CSV table of N, CA and C in Angstrom, one decimal:
chain,number,residue,atom,x,y,z
A,16,UNK,N,137.4,113.4,115.0
A,16,UNK,CA,136.6,112.9,113.9
A,16,UNK,C,135.1,113.1,114.1
A,17,UNK,N,134.5,113.7,113.1
A,17,UNK,CA,133.1,114.0,113.1
A,17,UNK,C,132.2,112.7,113.0
A,18,UNK,N,131.3,112.5,113.9
A,18,UNK,CA,130.4,111.4,113.8
A,18,UNK,C,129.2,111.7,113.0
A,19,UNK,N,128.8,110.9,112.1
A,19,UNK,CA,127.7,111.1,111.2
A,19,UNK,C,126.4,110.8,112.0
A,20,UNK,N,125.4,111.6,111.7
A,20,UNK,CA,124.1,111.5,112.4
A,20,UNK,C,123.1,111.0,111.3
A,21,UNK,N,122.4,109.9,111.6
A,21,UNK,CA,121.4,109.4,110.7
A,21,UNK,C,120.0,109.3,111.4
A,22,UNK,N,119.0,109.5,110.6
A,22,UNK,CA,117.6,109.3,111.0
A,22,UNK,C,117.0,108.2,110.3
A,23,UNK,N,116.2,107.4,111.1
A,23,UNK,CA,115.4,106.4,110.4
A,23,UNK,C,114.2,107.1,109.7
A,24,UNK,N,113.5,106.4,108.9
A,24,UNK,CA,112.4,107.0,108.2
A,24,UNK,C,111.3,107.5,109.2
A,25,UNK,N,111.1,106.7,110.2
A,25,UNK,CA,110.1,107.2,111.2
A,25,UNK,C,110.5,108.5,111.9
A,26,UNK,N,111.8,108.5,112.3
A,26,UNK,CA,112.3,109.7,113.0
A,26,UNK,C,112.2,111.0,112.0
A,27,UNK,N,112.7,110.8,110.8
A,27,UNK,CA,112.6,111.9,109.8
A,27,UNK,C,111.2,112.3,109.6
A,28,UNK,N,110.3,111.3,109.4
A,28,UNK,CA,108.9,111.6,109.2
A,28,UNK,C,108.3,112.5,110.3
A,29,UNK,N,108.6,112.1,111.5
A,29,UNK,CA,108.1,112.9,112.7
A,29,UNK,C,108.7,114.3,112.7
A,30,UNK,N,110.0,114.4,112.5
A,30,UNK,CA,110.6,115.7,112.6
A,30,UNK,C,110.2,116.7,111.5
A,31,UNK,N,109.8,116.1,110.3
A,31,UNK,CA,109.5,117.0,109.2
A,31,UNK,C,108.0,117.1,108.9
A,32,UNK,N,107.2,116.3,109.7
A,32,UNK,CA,105.7,116.4,109.6
A,32,UNK,C,105.2,115.7,108.3
A,33,UNK,N,105.8,114.6,107.9
A,33,UNK,CA,105.3,113.8,106.8
A,33,UNK,C,105.1,112.4,107.4
A,34,UNK,N,104.5,111.6,106.5
A,34,UNK,CA,104.4,110.2,106.9
A,34,UNK,C,105.5,109.3,106.4
A,35,UNK,N,105.7,108.2,107.0
A,35,UNK,CA,106.7,107.2,106.5
A,35,UNK,C,106.4,106.8,105.1
A,36,UNK,N,105.1,106.7,104.8
A,36,UNK,CA,104.7,106.3,103.5
A,36,UNK,C,105.1,107.4,102.5
A,37,UNK,N,105.0,108.6,102.8
A,37,UNK,CA,105.5,109.7,102.0
A,37,UNK,C,107.0,109.6,101.6
A,38,UNK,N,107.8,109.3,102.6
A,38,UNK,CA,109.2,109.1,102.4
A,38,UNK,C,109.5,107.9,101.5
A,39,UNK,N,108.7,106.9,101.7
A,39,UNK,CA,108.9,105.7,100.8
A,39,UNK,C,108.5,106.0,99.4
A,40,UNK,N,107.4,106.8,99.2
A,40,UNK,CA,107.0,107.2,97.9
A,40,UNK,C,108.0,108.1,97.2
A,41,UNK,N,108.6,109.1,98.0
A,41,UNK,CA,109.6,109.9,97.4
A,41,UNK,C,110.8,109.1,97.0
A,42,UNK,N,111.1,108.1,97.7
A,42,UNK,CA,112.2,107.2,97.3
A,42,UNK,C,111.9,106.5,96.1
A,43,UNK,N,110.7,106.0,96.0
A,43,UNK,CA,110.2,105.2,94.9
A,43,UNK,C,110.2,106.0,93.6
A,44,UNK,N,109.8,107.3,93.7
A,44,UNK,CA,109.8,108.1,92.5
A,44,UNK,C,111.0,108.9,92.2
A,45,UNK,N,112.1,108.7,93.0
A,45,UNK,CA,113.4,109.3,92.7
A,45,UNK,C,113.6,110.7,93.2
A,46,UNK,N,112.8,111.1,94.1
A,46,UNK,CA,112.9,112.4,94.7
A,46,UNK,C,113.9,112.4,95.9
A,47,UNK,N,113.8,111.4,96.7
A,47,UNK,CA,114.6,111.4,98.0
A,47,UNK,C,115.0,110.0,98.3
A,48,UNK,N,116.2,109.7,98.1
A,48,UNK,CA,116.7,108.3,98.4
A,48,UNK,C,117.5,108.4,99.7
A,49,UNK,N,117.4,107.4,100.6
A,49,UNK,CA,118.2,107.5,101.8
A,49,UNK,C,119.7,107.4,101.5
A,50,UNK,N,120.5,107.9,102.4
A,50,UNK,CA,121.9,107.9,102.2
A,50,UNK,C,122.5,106.5,102.3
A,51,UNK,N,121.8,105.7,103.2
A,51,UNK,CA,122.2,104.3,103.4
A,51,UNK,C,121.1,103.5,104.0
A,52,UNK,N,121.4,102.3,104.1
A,52,UNK,CA,120.4,101.3,104.8
A,52,UNK,C,121.1,100.7,105.9
A,53,UNK,N,120.4,100.4,107.0
A,53,UNK,CA,120.9,99.7,108.1
A,53,UNK,C,121.1,98.3,107.8
A,54,UNK,N,121.8,97.6,108.7
A,54,UNK,CA,122.0,96.1,108.4
A,54,UNK,C,120.7,95.4,108.3
A,55,UNK,N,119.7,95.9,109.0
A,55,UNK,CA,118.4,95.3,108.9
A,55,UNK,C,117.5,95.7,107.7
A,56,UNK,N,118.1,96.6,106.9
A,56,UNK,CA,117.4,97.1,105.7
A,56,UNK,C,116.6,98.3,105.9
A,57,UNK,N,116.7,99.0,107.0
A,57,UNK,CA,115.9,100.2,107.3
A,57,UNK,C,116.6,101.4,106.6
A,58,UNK,N,115.7,102.3,106.1
A,58,UNK,CA,116.3,103.5,105.4
A,58,UNK,C,116.9,104.4,106.5
A,59,UNK,N,118.0,105.0,106.1
A,59,UNK,CA,118.7,105.9,107.0
A,59,UNK,C,119.0,107.2,106.2
A,60,UNK,N,118.7,108.3,106.8
A,60,UNK,CA,118.8,109.6,106.2
A,60,UNK,C,119.8,110.5,106.9
A,61,UNK,N,120.7,111.1,106.2
A,61,UNK,CA,121.7,112.1,106.8
A,61,UNK,C,121.2,113.5,106.7
A,62,UNK,N,122.0,114.5,107.2
A,62,UNK,CA,121.5,115.8,107.2
A,62,UNK,C,121.3,116.4,105.8
A,63,UNK,N,122.0,116.0,104.8
A,63,UNK,CA,121.8,116.4,103.4
A,63,UNK,C,120.4,115.9,102.9
A,64,UNK,N,120.0,114.7,103.3
A,64,UNK,CA,118.7,114.2,103.0
A,64,UNK,C,117.6,115.0,103.6
A,65,UNK,N,117.9,115.4,104.9
A,65,UNK,CA,116.9,116.3,105.6
A,65,UNK,C,116.7,117.6,104.8
A,66,UNK,N,117.8,118.2,104.4
A,66,UNK,CA,117.7,119.4,103.7
A,66,UNK,C,117.0,119.3,102.3
A,67,UNK,N,117.3,118.2,101.7
A,67,UNK,CA,116.6,117.9,100.4
A,67,UNK,C,115.1,117.7,100.6
A,68,UNK,N,114.7,117.0,101.7
A,68,UNK,CA,113.3,116.9,102.0
A,68,UNK,C,112.7,118.2,102.3
A,69,UNK,N,113.4,119.1,103.0
A,69,UNK,CA,112.9,120.4,103.2
A,69,UNK,C,112.7,121.2,101.9
A,70,UNK,N,113.6,121.0,101.0
A,70,UNK,CA,113.4,121.7,99.7
A,70,UNK,C,112.1,121.1,99.0
A,71,UNK,N,112.0,119.8,99.0
A,71,UNK,CA,110.8,119.2,98.4
A,71,UNK,C,109.5,119.8,99.0
A,72,UNK,N,109.5,119.9,100.3
A,72,UNK,CA,108.3,120.4,101.0
A,72,UNK,C,108.1,121.8,100.7
A,73,UNK,N,109.1,122.6,100.6
A,73,UNK,CA,109.1,124.0,100.2
A,73,UNK,C,108.4,124.2,98.9
A,74,UNK,N,108.9,123.4,97.9
A,74,UNK,CA,108.4,123.5,96.5
A,74,UNK,C,106.9,123.0,96.5
A,75,UNK,N,106.6,122.0,97.2
A,75,UNK,CA,105.2,121.5,97.3
A,75,UNK,C,104.3,122.5,97.8
A,76,UNK,N,104.8,123.3,98.8
A,76,UNK,CA,104.0,124.4,99.4
A,76,UNK,C,103.7,125.4,98.4
A,77,UNK,N,104.4,125.6,97.4
A,77,UNK,CA,104.2,126.6,96.3
A,77,UNK,C,103.3,126.0,95.2
A,78,UNK,N,102.9,124.7,95.4
A,78,UNK,CA,102.0,124.1,94.4
A,78,UNK,C,102.6,123.4,93.3
A,79,UNK,N,103.9,123.2,93.3
A,79,UNK,CA,104.6,122.4,92.3
A,79,UNK,C,104.3,121.0,92.4
A,80,UNK,N,104.1,120.3,91.3
A,80,UNK,CA,103.9,118.8,91.3
A,80,UNK,C,105.2,118.1,91.7
A,81,UNK,N,105.1,116.9,92.1
A,81,UNK,CA,106.3,116.1,92.4
A,81,UNK,C,107.2,115.9,91.1
A,82,UNK,N,106.5,115.8,90.0
A,82,UNK,CA,107.2,115.6,88.7
A,82,UNK,C,108.0,116.9,88.4
A,83,UNK,N,107.4,118.0,88.6
A,83,UNK,CA,108.1,119.3,88.4
A,83,UNK,C,109.3,119.4,89.4
A,84,UNK,N,109.1,119.1,90.6
A,84,UNK,CA,110.1,119.2,91.6
A,84,UNK,C,111.3,118.3,91.2
A,85,UNK,N,111.0,117.0,90.8
A,85,UNK,CA,112.1,116.1,90.4
A,85,UNK,C,112.8,116.5,89.2
A,86,UNK,N,112.0,116.9,88.2
A,86,UNK,CA,112.6,117.1,86.8
A,86,UNK,C,113.2,118.5,86.7
A,87,UNK,N,112.7,119.5,87.4
A,87,UNK,CA,113.2,120.9,87.1
A,87,UNK,C,113.7,121.6,88.3
A,88,UNK,N,113.0,121.6,89.4
A,88,UNK,CA,113.4,122.4,90.5
A,88,UNK,C,114.6,121.9,91.3
A,89,UNK,N,114.8,120.6,91.3
A,89,UNK,CA,115.9,120.1,92.0
A,89,UNK,C,117.2,120.2,91.2
A,90,UNK,N,117.1,120.6,90.0
A,90,UNK,CA,118.3,120.8,89.2
A,90,UNK,C,118.6,122.2,88.8
A,91,UNK,N,117.9,123.2,89.5
A,91,UNK,CA,118.1,124.6,89.2
A,91,UNK,C,119.6,125.0,89.5
A,92,UNK,N,120.2,125.7,88.6
A,92,UNK,CA,121.6,126.1,88.7
A,92,UNK,C,121.8,127.6,89.0
A,93,UNK,N,120.7,128.4,88.9
A,93,UNK,CA,120.9,129.8,89.1
A,93,UNK,C,119.6,130.4,89.8
A,94,UNK,N,119.9,131.5,90.5
A,94,UNK,CA,118.7,132.2,91.1
A,94,UNK,C,117.8,132.7,90.1
A,95,UNK,N,118.3,133.1,88.9
A,95,UNK,CA,117.4,133.6,87.8
A,95,UNK,C,116.4,132.5,87.3
A,96,UNK,N,117.0,131.3,87.2
A,96,UNK,CA,116.1,130.2,86.8
A,96,UNK,C,115.0,129.9,87.8
A,97,UNK,N,115.4,130.0,89.1
A,97,UNK,CA,114.5,129.8,90.2
A,97,UNK,C,113.4,130.9,90.2
A,98,UNK,N,113.8,132.1,90.0
A,98,UNK,CA,112.9,133.2,90.0
A,98,UNK,C,111.9,133.1,88.8
A,99,UNK,N,112.3,132.6,87.6
A,99,UNK,CA,111.5,132.4,86.5
A,99,UNK,C,110.4,131.3,86.8
A,100,UNK,N,110.9,130.2,87.4
A,100,UNK,CA,110.0,129.1,87.8
A,100,UNK,C,108.9,129.6,88.8
A,101,UNK,N,109.4,130.4,89.8
A,101,UNK,CA,108.4,130.9,90.7
A,101,UNK,C,107.4,131.8,90.1
A,102,UNK,N,107.9,132.7,89.2
A,102,UNK,CA,107.0,133.6,88.5
A,102,UNK,C,105.9,132.8,87.7
A,103,UNK,N,106.4,131.8,87.0
A,103,UNK,CA,105.4,130.9,86.2
A,103,UNK,C,104.4,130.3,87.1
A,104,UNK,N,104.9,129.7,88.3
A,104,UNK,CA,104.0,129.1,89.2
A,104,UNK,C,103.0,130.1,89.8
A,105,UNK,N,103.5,131.3,90.0
A,105,UNK,CA,102.6,132.4,90.6
A,105,UNK,C,101.4,132.6,89.6
A,106,UNK,N,101.7,132.6,88.3
A,106,UNK,CA,100.7,132.8,87.3
A,106,UNK,C,99.7,131.7,87.3
A,107,UNK,N,100.2,130.5,87.4
A,107,UNK,CA,99.3,129.3,87.5
A,107,UNK,C,98.4,129.4,88.7
A,108,UNK,N,98.9,129.8,89.8
A,108,UNK,CA,98.1,130.0,91.0
A,108,UNK,C,97.1,131.1,90.9
A,109,UNK,N,97.5,132.2,90.2
A,109,UNK,CA,96.5,133.3,90.0
A,109,UNK,C,95.4,132.8,89.1
A,110,UNK,N,95.7,132.0,88.1
A,110,UNK,CA,94.6,131.5,87.2
A,110,UNK,C,93.7,130.5,88.0
A,111,UNK,N,94.2,129.7,88.9
A,111,UNK,CA,93.4,128.9,89.7
A,111,UNK,C,92.5,129.7,90.6
A,112,UNK,N,93.0,130.8,91.2
A,112,UNK,CA,92.2,131.7,92.0
A,112,UNK,C,91.1,132.3,91.2
A,113,UNK,N,91.4,132.8,90.0
A,113,UNK,CA,90.3,133.3,89.1
A,113,UNK,C,89.2,132.3,88.8
A,114,UNK,N,89.7,131.1,88.6
A,114,UNK,CA,88.7,130.0,88.3
A,114,UNK,C,87.8,129.7,89.5
A,115,UNK,N,88.4,129.6,90.7
A,115,UNK,CA,87.7,129.4,91.9
A,115,UNK,C,86.7,130.5,92.2
A,116,UNK,N,87.2,131.8,92.0
A,116,UNK,CA,86.3,132.9,92.1
A,116,UNK,C,85.1,132.8,91.2
A,117,UNK,N,85.3,132.4,90.0
A,117,UNK,CA,84.2,132.2,89.0
A,117,UNK,C,83.2,131.2,89.5
A,118,UNK,N,83.7,130.0,90.0
A,118,UNK,CA,82.9,129.0,90.5
A,118,UNK,C,82.1,129.5,91.7
A,119,UNK,N,82.8,130.2,92.6
A,119,UNK,CA,82.1,130.8,93.8
A,119,UNK,C,81.0,131.7,93.4
A,120,UNK,N,81.2,132.6,92.4
A,120,UNK,CA,80.1,133.5,91.9
A,120,UNK,C,78.9,132.7,91.4
A,121,UNK,N,79.2,131.6,90.7
A,121,UNK,CA,78.1,130.8,90.2
A,121,UNK,C,77.3,130.1,91.3
A,122,UNK,N,78.1,129.7,92.3
A,122,UNK,CA,77.4,129.0,93.5
A,122,UNK,C,76.6,130.0,94.2
A,123,UNK,N,77.1,131.2,94.4
A,123,UNK,CA,76.4,132.3,95.1
A,123,UNK,C,75.1,132.6,94.4
A,124,UNK,N,75.1,132.7,93.1
A,124,UNK,CA,73.9,132.9,92.4
A,124,UNK,C,72.9,131.8,92.5
A,125,UNK,N,73.4,130.6,92.4
A,125,UNK,CA,72.6,129.4,92.6
A,125,UNK,C,71.9,129.3,94.0
A,126,UNK,N,72.7,129.6,95.0
A,126,UNK,CA,72.2,129.6,96.4
A,126,UNK,C,71.1,130.7,96.5
A,127,UNK,N,71.3,131.9,95.9
A,127,UNK,CA,70.4,133.0,96.0
A,127,UNK,C,69.1,132.5,95.3
A,128,UNK,N,69.2,131.9,94.2
A,128,UNK,CA,67.9,131.5,93.5
A,128,UNK,C,67.2,130.4,94.2
A,129,UNK,N,67.9,129.4,94.8
A,129,UNK,CA,67.3,128.4,95.5
A,129,UNK,C,66.6,128.9,96.8
A,130,UNK,N,67.3,129.8,97.5
A,130,UNK,CA,66.7,130.4,98.7
A,130,UNK,C,65.5,131.3,98.4
A,131,UNK,N,65.4,131.9,97.2
A,131,UNK,CA,64.3,132.7,96.9
A,131,UNK,C,63.2,131.9,96.1
A,132,UNK,N,63.4,130.6,96.1
A,132,UNK,CA,62.5,129.7,95.5
A,132,UNK,C,62.3,129.9,94.0
A,133,UNK,N,63.3,130.6,93.4
A,133,UNK,CA,63.2,130.7,91.9
A,133,UNK,C,63.6,129.4,91.3
A,134,UNK,N,63.1,129.2,90.1
A,134,UNK,CA,63.5,128.0,89.3
A,134,UNK,C,64.9,128.3,88.7
A,135,UNK,N,65.7,127.3,88.7
A,135,UNK,CA,67.0,127.4,88.1
A,135,UNK,C,66.8,127.3,86.6
A,136,UNK,N,67.4,128.2,85.8
A,136,UNK,CA,67.3,128.1,84.4
A,136,UNK,C,68.2,127.0,83.9
A,137,UNK,N,68.0,126.5,82.7
A,137,UNK,CA,68.8,125.5,82.1
A,137,UNK,C,70.2,126.1,81.9
A,138,UNK,N,70.3,127.4,81.6
A,138,UNK,CA,71.6,128.0,81.4
A,138,UNK,C,72.4,128.1,82.7
A,139,UNK,N,71.7,128.3,83.8
A,139,UNK,CA,72.4,128.3,85.1
A,139,UNK,C,72.9,126.9,85.5
A,140,UNK,N,72.1,125.9,85.3
A,140,UNK,CA,72.5,124.5,85.5
A,140,UNK,C,73.7,124.2,84.7
A,141,UNK,N,73.6,124.5,83.4
A,141,UNK,CA,74.7,124.2,82.5
A,141,UNK,C,76.0,125.0,82.9
A,142,UNK,N,75.9,126.2,83.4
A,142,UNK,CA,77.1,127.0,83.9
A,142,UNK,C,77.7,126.3,85.1
A,143,UNK,N,76.8,125.8,86.0
A,143,UNK,CA,77.3,125.1,87.2
A,143,UNK,C,78.0,123.8,86.8
A,144,UNK,N,77.4,123.1,85.9
A,144,UNK,CA,78.1,121.8,85.4
A,144,UNK,C,79.4,122.1,84.7
A,145,UNK,N,79.4,123.1,83.9
A,145,UNK,CA,80.6,123.4,83.1
A,145,UNK,C,81.8,123.8,84.1
A,146,UNK,N,81.4,124.7,85.0
A,146,UNK,CA,82.4,125.1,86.0
A,146,UNK,C,82.9,124.0,86.9
A,147,UNK,N,81.9,123.2,87.3
A,147,UNK,CA,82.2,122.1,88.1
A,147,UNK,C,83.1,121.0,87.5
A,148,UNK,N,82.8,120.8,86.2
A,148,UNK,CA,83.6,119.8,85.5
A,148,UNK,C,85.1,120.3,85.4
A,149,UNK,N,85.3,121.5,85.3
A,149,UNK,CA,86.6,122.1,85.2
A,149,UNK,C,87.4,122.0,86.5
A,150,UNK,N,86.7,121.8,87.6
A,150,UNK,CA,87.4,121.8,88.9
A,150,UNK,C,87.1,120.5,89.6
A,151,UNK,N,86.5,119.5,89.0
A,151,UNK,CA,86.1,118.2,89.6
A,151,UNK,C,85.1,118.5,90.8
A,152,UNK,N,84.5,119.6,90.8
A,152,UNK,CA,83.5,119.9,91.8
A,152,UNK,C,82.3,119.0,91.8
A,153,UNK,N,81.8,118.6,90.6
A,153,UNK,CA,80.7,117.8,90.5
A,153,UNK,C,80.8,116.5,91.2
A,154,UNK,N,82.0,115.9,91.1
A,154,UNK,CA,82.3,114.6,91.7
A,154,UNK,C,82.2,114.7,93.2
A,155,UNK,N,82.7,115.8,93.8
A,155,UNK,CA,82.6,116.1,95.2
A,155,UNK,C,81.2,116.4,95.6
A,156,UNK,N,80.5,117.1,94.8
A,156,UNK,CA,79.1,117.4,95.1
A,156,UNK,C,78.2,116.1,95.1
A,157,UNK,N,78.5,115.2,94.2
A,157,UNK,CA,77.7,114.0,94.2
A,157,UNK,C,78.0,113.2,95.5
A,158,UNK,N,79.3,113.2,95.9
A,158,UNK,CA,79.7,112.5,97.1
A,158,UNK,C,78.9,113.1,98.3
A,159,UNK,N,78.9,114.4,98.4
A,159,UNK,CA,78.2,115.0,99.5
A,159,UNK,C,76.7,114.8,99.4
A,160,UNK,N,76.1,114.9,98.2
A,160,UNK,CA,74.7,114.7,98.1
A,160,UNK,C,74.3,113.3,98.4
A,161,UNK,N,75.1,112.3,98.1
A,161,UNK,CA,74.7,110.9,98.4
A,161,UNK,C,74.8,110.6,99.9
A,162,UNK,N,75.7,111.3,100.5
A,162,UNK,CA,75.9,111.1,102.0
A,162,UNK,C,74.7,111.7,102.7
A,163,UNK,N,74.3,112.9,102.2
A,163,UNK,CA,73.2,113.6,102.9
A,163,UNK,C,71.8,113.3,102.3
A,164,UNK,N,71.8,112.5,101.3
A,164,UNK,CA,70.5,112.2,100.6
A,164,UNK,C,69.8,113.4,100.1
A,165,UNK,N,70.6,114.4,99.6
A,165,UNK,CA,70.0,115.6,99.1
A,165,UNK,C,70.8,115.9,97.8
A,166,UNK,N,70.1,116.4,96.8
A,166,UNK,CA,70.7,116.8,95.6
A,166,UNK,C,70.0,118.0,95.1
A,167,UNK,N,70.8,119.0,94.7
A,167,UNK,CA,70.3,120.2,94.2
A,167,UNK,C,69.7,120.1,92.8
A,168,UNK,N,69.9,119.0,92.1
A,168,UNK,CA,69.4,118.9,90.7
A,168,UNK,C,68.3,117.9,90.6
């Protein structure tokens, strides 16, 4: 008779490189529920749960949201469907790269003008703010500038 092997949430978290809180959150949002609970109420995961967690981490690595993983990816029935989803996600990532390259170009131009002591035009400042707003860059810039008591504006 084959003996079942179970992992506690702490053991599974260590083995898979996630936190216990992550496992609890995945359970809460319906992504990964433990196979059973111990008499003391601890979550216990079997090998199928481990494989499911690996799938979740795989999809997260490709930039899919937890909602997408739960609603679409974990219910894929064919390799063609999987390929279509990956192709769509690839396009999303390419667009993010283009956006980040655009922001980088604006930042390079801004740095060049600051270092050459040129005044920044209102158009340049507006371009920075527009690009920043689209990527939440401005919020991070404000955090950095308040920590260092320096602001480029």
